[in-house]
Short mmCIF file of C-alpha atoms in Angstrom, two decimals:
data_model
loop_
_atom_site.label_atom_id
_atom_site.label_comp_id
_atom_site.label_asym_id
_atom_site.label_seq_id
_atom_site.Cartn_x
_atom_site.Cartn_y
_atom_site.Cartn_z
CA MET A 1 0.00 0.00 0.00
CA SER A 2 1.42 3.45 -0.95
CA LEU A 3 1.73 6.49 1.27
CA GLU A 4 -0.80 8.41 -0.79
CA ASN A 5 -3.43 5.68 -0.31
CA ASP A 6 -2.97 5.42 3.55
CA PRO A 7 -4.47 8.45 5.32
CA GLN A 8 -3.76 7.04 8.80
CA LEU A 9 -0.01 6.77 8.07
CA LYS A 10 0.04 10.34 6.79
CA ARG A 11 -1.60 11.59 10.01
CA ASN A 12 0.90 9.69 12.15
CA LEU A 13 3.85 11.13 10.26
CA LYS A 14 2.41 14.61 10.56
CA ARG A 15 1.96 14.20 14.30
CA ALA A 16 5.55 12.95 14.64
CA GLY A 17 6.87 15.96 12.71
CA VAL A 18 4.94 18.39 14.89
CA ALA A 19 6.20 16.65 18.03
CA ALA A 20 9.81 16.74 16.79
CA GLY A 21 9.45 20.43 15.93
CA GLY A 22 8.07 21.15 19.39
CA VAL A 23 10.95 19.29 21.05
CA LEU A 24 13.47 21.19 18.93
CA CYS A 25 11.87 24.52 19.80
CA ALA A 26 11.89 23.58 23.47
CA ILE A 27 15.57 22.70 23.27
CA LEU A 28 16.34 26.00 21.56
CA VAL A 29 14.35 27.99 24.11
CA ILE A 30 15.94 26.17 27.05
CA GLY A 31 19.42 26.61 25.57
CA ALA A 32 18.85 30.32 24.95
CA TYR A 33 17.53 30.81 28.46
CA THR A 34 20.46 28.92 29.97
CA ARG A 35 22.95 31.03 28.03
CA PHE A 36 21.14 34.20 29.09
CA VAL A 37 21.21 33.15 32.74
CA GLN A 38 24.89 32.21 32.52
CA ALA A 39 25.81 35.49 30.79
CA ASP A 40 23.92 37.47 33.39
CA ALA A 41 25.61 35.53 36.20
CA LEU A 42 29.01 36.08 34.58
CA LYS A 43 28.30 39.78 34.23
CA THR A 44 27.24 39.98 37.85
CA TRP A 45 30.30 38.00 38.99
CA THR A 46 32.63 40.18 36.90
CA HIS A 47 31.07 43.33 38.32
CA GLU A 48 31.40 41.99 41.85
CA ALA A 49 35.00 40.92 41.21
CA GLU A 50 35.90 44.43 40.07
CA ILE A 51 35.08 45.76 43.54
CA PRO A 52 38.25 45.38 45.61
CA THR A 53 38.13 43.99 49.13
CA VAL A 54 40.02 46.16 51.60
CA ALA A 55 41.02 46.04 55.24
CA LEU A 56 40.42 49.09 57.42
CA ILE A 57 42.44 50.55 60.26
CA SER A 58 41.80 53.39 62.64
CA PRO A 59 44.43 56.05 63.35
CA ASP A 60 46.07 55.57 66.73
CA ARG A 61 46.27 58.47 69.13
CA SER A 62 49.79 59.24 70.36
CA GLY A 63 50.08 61.65 73.24
CA GLY A 64 52.83 63.29 75.24
CA GLY A 65 55.87 61.37 76.28
CA GLN A 66 55.92 59.21 73.17
CA ALA A 67 58.77 56.79 72.55
CA LEU A 68 60.88 57.39 69.47
CA MET A 69 62.86 54.44 68.09
CA LEU A 70 65.83 55.32 65.89
CA PRO A 71 68.92 53.48 64.62
CA GLY A 72 72.27 54.35 66.17
CA THR A 73 75.94 53.50 65.79
CA LEU A 74 78.31 52.61 68.62
CA GLN A 75 81.85 53.99 68.56
CA ALA A 76 84.75 53.71 70.96
CA TYR A 77 85.38 56.68 73.24
CA TYR A 78 88.92 56.85 71.84
CA ASP A 79 89.99 55.03 68.72
CA ALA A 80 93.59 55.47 67.54
CA ARG A 81 95.17 54.08 64.37
CA LEU A 82 98.91 53.74 64.80
CA TYR A 83 101.35 54.10 61.90
CA SER A 84 105.13 54.13 61.73
CA ARG A 85 106.82 57.53 61.69
CA VAL A 86 110.10 56.05 60.40
CA PRO A 87 110.85 53.69 57.50
CA GLY A 88 112.32 50.30 58.30
CA TYR A 89 111.52 46.67 58.98
CA VAL A 90 109.32 45.26 61.73
CA HIS A 91 111.71 43.72 64.25
CA ALA A 92 109.00 42.22 66.51
CA TRP A 93 105.41 42.73 67.64
CA TYR A 94 104.34 42.13 71.25
CA LYS A 95 100.53 42.61 71.38
CA ASP A 96 97.90 40.89 69.27
CA ILE A 97 94.21 41.70 68.75
CA GLY A 98 92.14 41.55 71.91
CA ALA A 99 95.11 42.32 74.16
CA ARG A 100 94.46 44.85 76.91
CA VAL A 101 97.22 47.45 77.01
CA LYS A 102 98.24 50.34 79.24
CA LYS A 103 99.39 53.73 78.07
CA GLY A 104 103.04 53.48 76.96
CA ASP A 105 103.07 49.69 76.44
CA VAL A 106 105.30 48.73 73.50
CA LEU A 107 103.28 47.13 70.71
CA ALA A 108 106.08 46.62 68.18
CA SER A 109 109.66 47.65 67.41
CA ILE A 110 111.14 48.62 64.05
CA ASP A 111 114.70 48.20 62.76
CA THR A 112 115.83 51.44 61.12
CA PRO A 113 119.24 50.90 59.43
CA GLU A 114 119.05 54.08 57.34
CA LEU A 115 118.10 56.21 60.32
CA ASP A 116 120.91 54.68 62.37
CA GLN A 117 123.42 55.72 59.73
CA GLN A 118 121.98 59.24 59.67
CA ILE A 119 122.38 59.43 63.46
CA SER A 120 126.02 58.31 63.20
CA GLN A 121 126.70 60.97 60.59
CA ALA A 122 124.94 63.61 62.68
CA ARG A 123 127.12 62.71 65.70
CA ALA A 124 130.26 63.10 63.56
CA ASP A 125 129.03 66.41 62.17
CA LEU A 126 128.33 67.65 65.67
CA GLY A 127 131.84 66.65 66.84
CA ALA A 128 133.46 68.50 63.93
CA ALA A 129 131.30 71.56 64.55
CA VAL A 130 132.14 71.60 68.27
CA SER A 131 135.88 71.31 67.50
CA ALA A 132 135.69 74.12 64.96
CA LYS A 133 133.82 76.25 67.48
CA ALA A 134 136.44 75.59 70.18
CA LEU A 135 139.29 76.55 67.84
CA SER A 136 137.47 79.69 66.75
CA ALA A 137 136.78 80.62 70.37
CA ALA A 138 140.45 80.27 71.33
CA THR A 139 141.53 82.38 68.37
CA ALA A 140 138.97 85.08 69.14
CA ASP A 141 140.10 85.23 72.78
CA ARG A 142 143.76 85.74 71.76
CA TRP A 143 142.95 88.48 69.28
CA ASN A 144 140.66 90.23 71.78
CA SER A 145 143.52 90.22 74.34
CA LEU A 146 145.91 91.80 71.79
CA LEU A 147 143.52 94.58 70.79
CA PRO A 148 144.22 96.82 73.88
CA LEU A 149 147.96 96.61 73.07
CA ASP A 150 147.32 97.83 69.52
CA ALA A 151 149.06 94.68 68.29
CA VAL A 152 146.16 93.84 65.95
CA SER A 153 143.61 95.87 64.09
CA LYS A 154 140.04 96.23 65.24
CA GLN A 155 138.84 94.86 61.88
CA ASP A 156 140.77 91.64 62.38
CA VAL A 157 139.30 91.20 65.86
CA GLU A 158 135.77 91.67 64.55
CA ASP A 159 136.45 89.07 61.84
CA LYS A 160 137.57 86.55 64.51
CA ASN A 161 134.50 87.24 66.64
CA GLN A 162 132.23 86.86 63.61
CA ASP A 163 133.88 83.54 62.77
CA LEU A 164 133.23 82.37 66.34
CA ALA A 165 129.56 83.29 66.02
CA SER A 166 129.35 81.39 62.73
CA LYS A 167 131.02 78.31 64.22
CA SER A 168 128.68 78.47 67.25
CA GLY A 169 125.65 78.58 64.96
CA ALA A 170 126.94 75.60 62.97
CA ALA A 171 127.48 73.63 66.19
CA ASN A 172 123.94 74.46 67.38
CA ALA A 173 122.50 73.40 64.03
CA SER A 174 124.39 70.09 64.17
CA ARG A 175 123.16 69.50 67.72
CA ALA A 176 119.56 70.26 66.67
CA ASN A 177 119.81 67.87 63.71
CA LEU A 178 121.11 65.12 66.00
CA ASP A 179 118.29 65.74 68.47
CA ARG A 180 115.76 65.55 65.62
CA LEU A 181 117.10 62.20 64.45
CA LEU A 182 117.18 60.85 68.00
CA ALA A 183 113.55 61.93 68.41
CA MET A 184 112.70 60.10 65.19
CA LYS A 185 114.49 57.04 66.54
CA ASN A 186 112.06 57.01 69.45
CA PHE A 187 109.29 56.37 66.94
CA ALA A 188 110.93 53.05 66.11
CA ARG A 189 108.85 51.77 69.03
CA ILE A 190 105.08 51.68 68.46
CA VAL A 191 103.47 52.35 71.86
CA ALA A 192 99.89 52.44 73.10
CA PRO A 193 98.64 56.06 73.35
CA PHE A 194 96.15 55.24 76.12
CA ASP A 195 94.65 52.36 78.09
CA GLY A 196 92.54 50.20 75.85
CA ILE A 197 92.25 47.08 73.71
CA VAL A 198 94.12 46.24 70.51
CA THR A 199 91.43 45.93 67.84
CA ARG A 200 93.67 45.52 64.79
CA ARG A 201 97.20 44.34 63.97
CA THR A 202 98.74 44.27 60.52
CA ALA A 203 102.40 44.35 61.60
CA ASP A 204 104.38 41.18 60.80
CA VAL A 205 108.02 40.43 61.53
CA GLY A 206 110.26 41.43 58.63
CA ALA A 207 107.63 43.52 56.88
CA LEU A 208 108.83 46.73 55.28
CA VAL A 209 107.05 49.79 56.64
CA SER A 210 107.14 53.38 55.46
CA ALA A 211 106.70 56.64 57.30
CA GLY A 212 103.00 57.45 57.60
CA PRO A 213 100.08 55.48 56.11
CA ALA A 214 101.03 52.74 53.69
CA SER A 215 99.73 52.64 50.14
CA ASN A 216 96.72 50.58 51.27
CA GLY A 217 96.07 52.91 54.21
CA GLU A 218 96.19 50.10 56.78
CA PRO A 219 97.61 51.00 60.21
CA LEU A 220 100.12 48.78 62.00
CA PHE A 221 97.84 48.71 65.06
CA ALA A 222 94.50 50.09 66.18
CA VAL A 223 93.78 50.66 69.87
CA ALA A 224 90.33 51.51 71.26
CA ASP A 225 89.20 52.71 74.66
CA MET A 226 85.89 50.90 75.26
CA HIS A 227 85.08 51.57 78.90
CA ILE A 228 82.60 54.17 77.62
CA LEU A 229 81.07 54.08 74.14
CA ARG A 230 79.71 56.95 72.11
CA VAL A 231 76.31 56.45 70.48
CA TYR A 232 75.51 58.59 67.44
CA VAL A 233 71.88 58.97 66.38
CA ASN A 234 70.31 61.02 63.57
CA VAL A 235 67.14 62.57 64.99
CA PRO A 236 64.50 63.90 62.54
CA GLN A 237 64.22 67.68 62.40
CA SER A 238 60.65 67.63 63.72
CA PHE A 239 61.96 66.18 67.01
CA SER A 240 65.20 68.14 67.23
CA ALA A 241 63.74 70.79 69.55
CA GLN A 242 62.87 68.06 72.08
CA ILE A 243 66.46 66.83 72.44
CA VAL A 244 67.14 68.39 75.81
CA PRO A 245 69.15 67.28 78.87
CA GLY A 246 67.32 64.71 80.95
CA ILE A 247 65.50 62.77 78.22
CA THR A 248 65.17 59.04 78.83
CA VAL A 249 67.34 57.05 76.45
CA SER A 250 68.02 53.33 76.25
CA LEU A 251 69.45 51.13 73.57
CA ASN A 252 69.47 47.46 72.64
CA VAL A 253 71.64 45.45 70.29
CA PRO A 254 70.81 42.28 68.33
CA GLU A 255 73.28 40.10 70.24
CA TYR A 256 71.45 40.74 73.56
CA PRO A 257 67.72 40.58 72.70
CA GLY A 258 65.43 41.93 75.37
CA ARG A 259 68.24 43.68 77.25
CA ASN A 260 68.38 47.47 77.45
CA PHE A 261 71.40 49.64 78.19
CA PRO A 262 70.85 53.15 79.59
CA ALA A 263 72.64 56.05 77.91
CA ARG A 264 72.92 59.75 78.66
CA LEU A 265 72.85 62.74 76.35
CA VAL A 266 76.23 64.40 75.79
CA SER A 267 75.79 66.89 72.97
CA ASP A 268 74.45 67.42 69.48
CA SER A 269 75.82 68.93 66.30
CA GLY A 270 73.67 72.05 66.63
CA ALA A 271 72.81 72.00 62.92
CA ILE A 272 70.38 70.14 60.68
CA SER A 273 72.00 68.15 57.91
CA THR A 274 70.91 69.43 54.49
CA GLN A 275 71.29 65.92 53.07
CA SER A 276 69.26 63.92 55.57
CA GLY A 277 67.22 66.60 57.36
CA THR A 278 68.32 65.23 60.74
CA LEU A 279 70.21 66.39 63.81
CA LEU A 280 73.27 64.37 64.81
CA VAL A 281 73.05 63.59 68.53
CA GLU A 282 75.73 62.00 70.72
CA PHE A 283 75.01 59.82 73.76
CA GLU A 284 77.33 57.95 76.11
CA VAL A 285 76.73 54.43 77.42
CA ASP A 286 78.71 52.77 80.17
CA ASN A 287 80.55 49.68 78.91
CA SER A 288 82.57 48.72 81.96
CA GLY A 289 81.31 45.15 81.51
CA GLY A 290 82.65 45.02 77.98
CA LEU A 291 79.40 43.68 76.53
CA LEU A 292 79.00 46.29 73.81
CA LYS A 293 81.34 46.52 70.85
CA PRO A 294 82.36 49.57 68.80
CA GLY A 295 80.96 49.61 65.28
CA SER A 296 77.79 47.80 66.31
CA PHE A 297 74.30 48.77 65.20
CA ALA A 298 71.87 49.66 68.00
CA ASN A 299 68.19 50.52 68.32
CA VAL A 300 67.92 53.68 70.41
CA SER A 301 64.64 54.32 72.20
CA MET A 302 64.10 57.79 73.62
CA ARG A 303 61.14 58.97 75.62
CA LEU A 304 60.53 62.50 74.38
CA PRO A 305 58.97 65.27 76.46
CA GLY A 306 55.29 66.19 76.18
CA HIS A 307 53.84 66.41 72.70
CA ASP A 308 50.43 67.43 71.42
CA VAL A 309 48.04 64.57 70.79
CA ALA A 310 48.60 63.38 67.23
CA LEU A 311 47.42 60.54 65.01
CA ARG A 312 49.70 57.66 64.11
CA LEU A 313 49.42 55.49 61.01
CA PRO A 314 51.42 52.55 59.68
CA ALA A 315 53.57 53.51 56.70
CA SER A 316 51.76 50.83 54.66
CA ALA A 317 48.64 53.07 54.53
CA LEU A 318 50.39 55.87 52.63
CA MET A 319 49.83 56.44 48.92
CA PHE A 320 52.36 58.47 46.97
CA ARG A 321 50.61 60.17 44.07
CA ALA A 322 51.74 62.79 41.56
CA GLU A 323 49.61 65.39 43.35
CA GLY A 324 51.18 64.57 46.72
CA LEU A 325 50.86 62.27 49.72
CA ARG A 326 47.44 60.70 50.17
CA VAL A 327 45.58 58.17 52.32
CA ALA A 328 42.50 56.30 51.13
CA THR A 329 39.54 56.41 53.50
CA VAL A 330 36.12 54.71 53.22
CA SER A 331 32.89 56.66 53.57
CA ALA A 332 29.66 55.42 55.12
CA ASN A 333 28.42 54.09 51.74
CA ASP A 334 31.66 52.14 51.16
CA THR A 335 33.16 54.50 48.58
CA VAL A 336 36.75 55.71 48.54
CA VAL A 337 37.60 59.24 49.68
CA MET A 338 41.22 60.26 49.02
CA LYS A 339 42.57 62.66 51.64
CA PRO A 340 45.78 64.68 51.40
CA ILE A 341 47.86 64.57 54.59
CA SER A 342 51.09 66.00 55.95
CA ILE A 343 53.66 64.00 57.91
CA GLN A 344 54.86 65.46 61.18
CA ALA A 345 57.38 62.71 61.92
CA ASP A 346 58.58 59.56 60.20
CA LEU A 347 59.17 56.78 62.74
CA GLY A 348 60.15 54.14 60.20
CA THR A 349 57.31 51.62 60.13
CA GLN A 350 54.88 54.29 61.38
CA VAL A 351 54.29 57.98 60.75
CA ILE A 352 52.75 60.74 62.83
CA VAL A 353 50.17 62.66 60.81
CA GLY A 354 50.38 66.42 61.10
CA SER A 355 47.14 67.34 59.33
CA GLY A 356 44.47 66.08 56.95
CA LEU A 357 43.13 63.14 58.95
CA GLY A 358 40.56 62.74 61.71
CA PRO A 359 40.49 60.20 64.55
CA ARG A 360 37.21 58.69 63.25
CA ASP A 361 38.37 58.20 59.66
CA ARG A 362 38.37 54.65 58.36
CA VAL A 363 41.71 54.27 56.60
CA ILE A 364 42.49 51.53 54.08
CA ASP A 365 45.63 49.58 54.93
CA ASN A 366 47.80 48.48 51.99
CA PRO A 367 45.51 50.16 49.42
CA PRO A 368 45.74 49.00 45.78
CA ASP A 369 47.47 51.47 43.47
CA SER A 370 44.44 51.44 41.17
CA LEU A 371 42.13 53.04 43.76
CA SER A 372 40.63 56.39 42.85
CA ASN A 373 38.32 58.86 44.49
CA GLY A 374 34.71 57.58 44.45
CA ASP A 375 35.53 53.90 43.79
CA ARG A 376 33.36 51.34 45.52
CA VAL A 377 35.11 48.88 47.86
CA ARG A 378 34.12 45.86 49.88
CA VAL A 379 35.17 46.03 53.53
CA SER A 380 36.49 42.74 54.82
CA HIS A 381 36.18 43.80 58.44
CA ALA A 382 35.57 47.05 60.29
CA ASP A 383 37.68 48.22 63.22
#
């Protein structure tokens, strides 16, 4: 039976086509709806992801008597670098590094063959000059005794006296030259200039030394007086007026964690450095126990006198823009408000704000560089 002659088969095929078309339309509608929902969700997620999440901090109040922590450098009270004043060869050295010495202790001796020959020549020159002076003096005496008898002329007597004066001057010059060489010979012994500790030795037996610093600038010895150490600190200009006698100062060093050493103010440079904008201040710390070492780094904590109440921020909250220093704050509707501020003092990891910020401002810590005025943010937690 053909398709044209079977009406029932034609109706069944028609129904199947309609059903298939309906299923296809349903699939298309569902697929379009799903893509629309996914696109909308992606758009919403992208929009939400564009809003940065920030952490807020509140400015800390810092009142009078605040503690200022600054780096310092320890130096010996006296620190002498000893060089040879005469050329020669190191004969022997008697003190090594770490040795405690008294003023005048011999650290090393130097053989000076050239200087010894110069001293021998100077002695001979002095002997010849003294002999010549004695002969001239005897001659002048005889001629002066003959002058009243008119046995010699006055001109001849004056010549003899002038010769005596010349010979006396030559003898004095020879004696002075010998004394100079003998004084130089005393420098063949390197001695300690004060009580202290030998901190450096470069002298070795047989080494050739020259007068003054060598070509490499290294001294033969270095001696330091460590019973008291000087502590040098660069204090920011904004605190320089508060460096007055009686301030509380203590320092600590990495090798003794948790231990503080008191120090007292000695003086300051009296001028602000144009390069660093700081005042150089000198303190003294007792080191009779020998715990501290010259050249060490120290953290110096000073309790400054009364100071107006100010706001303190971590340095991580600062934003350096082309228009100046800024901090990013968050308003009540979670939008960014950029505020210009001035820094009264830089304490390293923290700064004291001079103006531009209020105690109730919500400040963003570690703000992204892309933040701008009016941007929306998501607050992770509120202080």
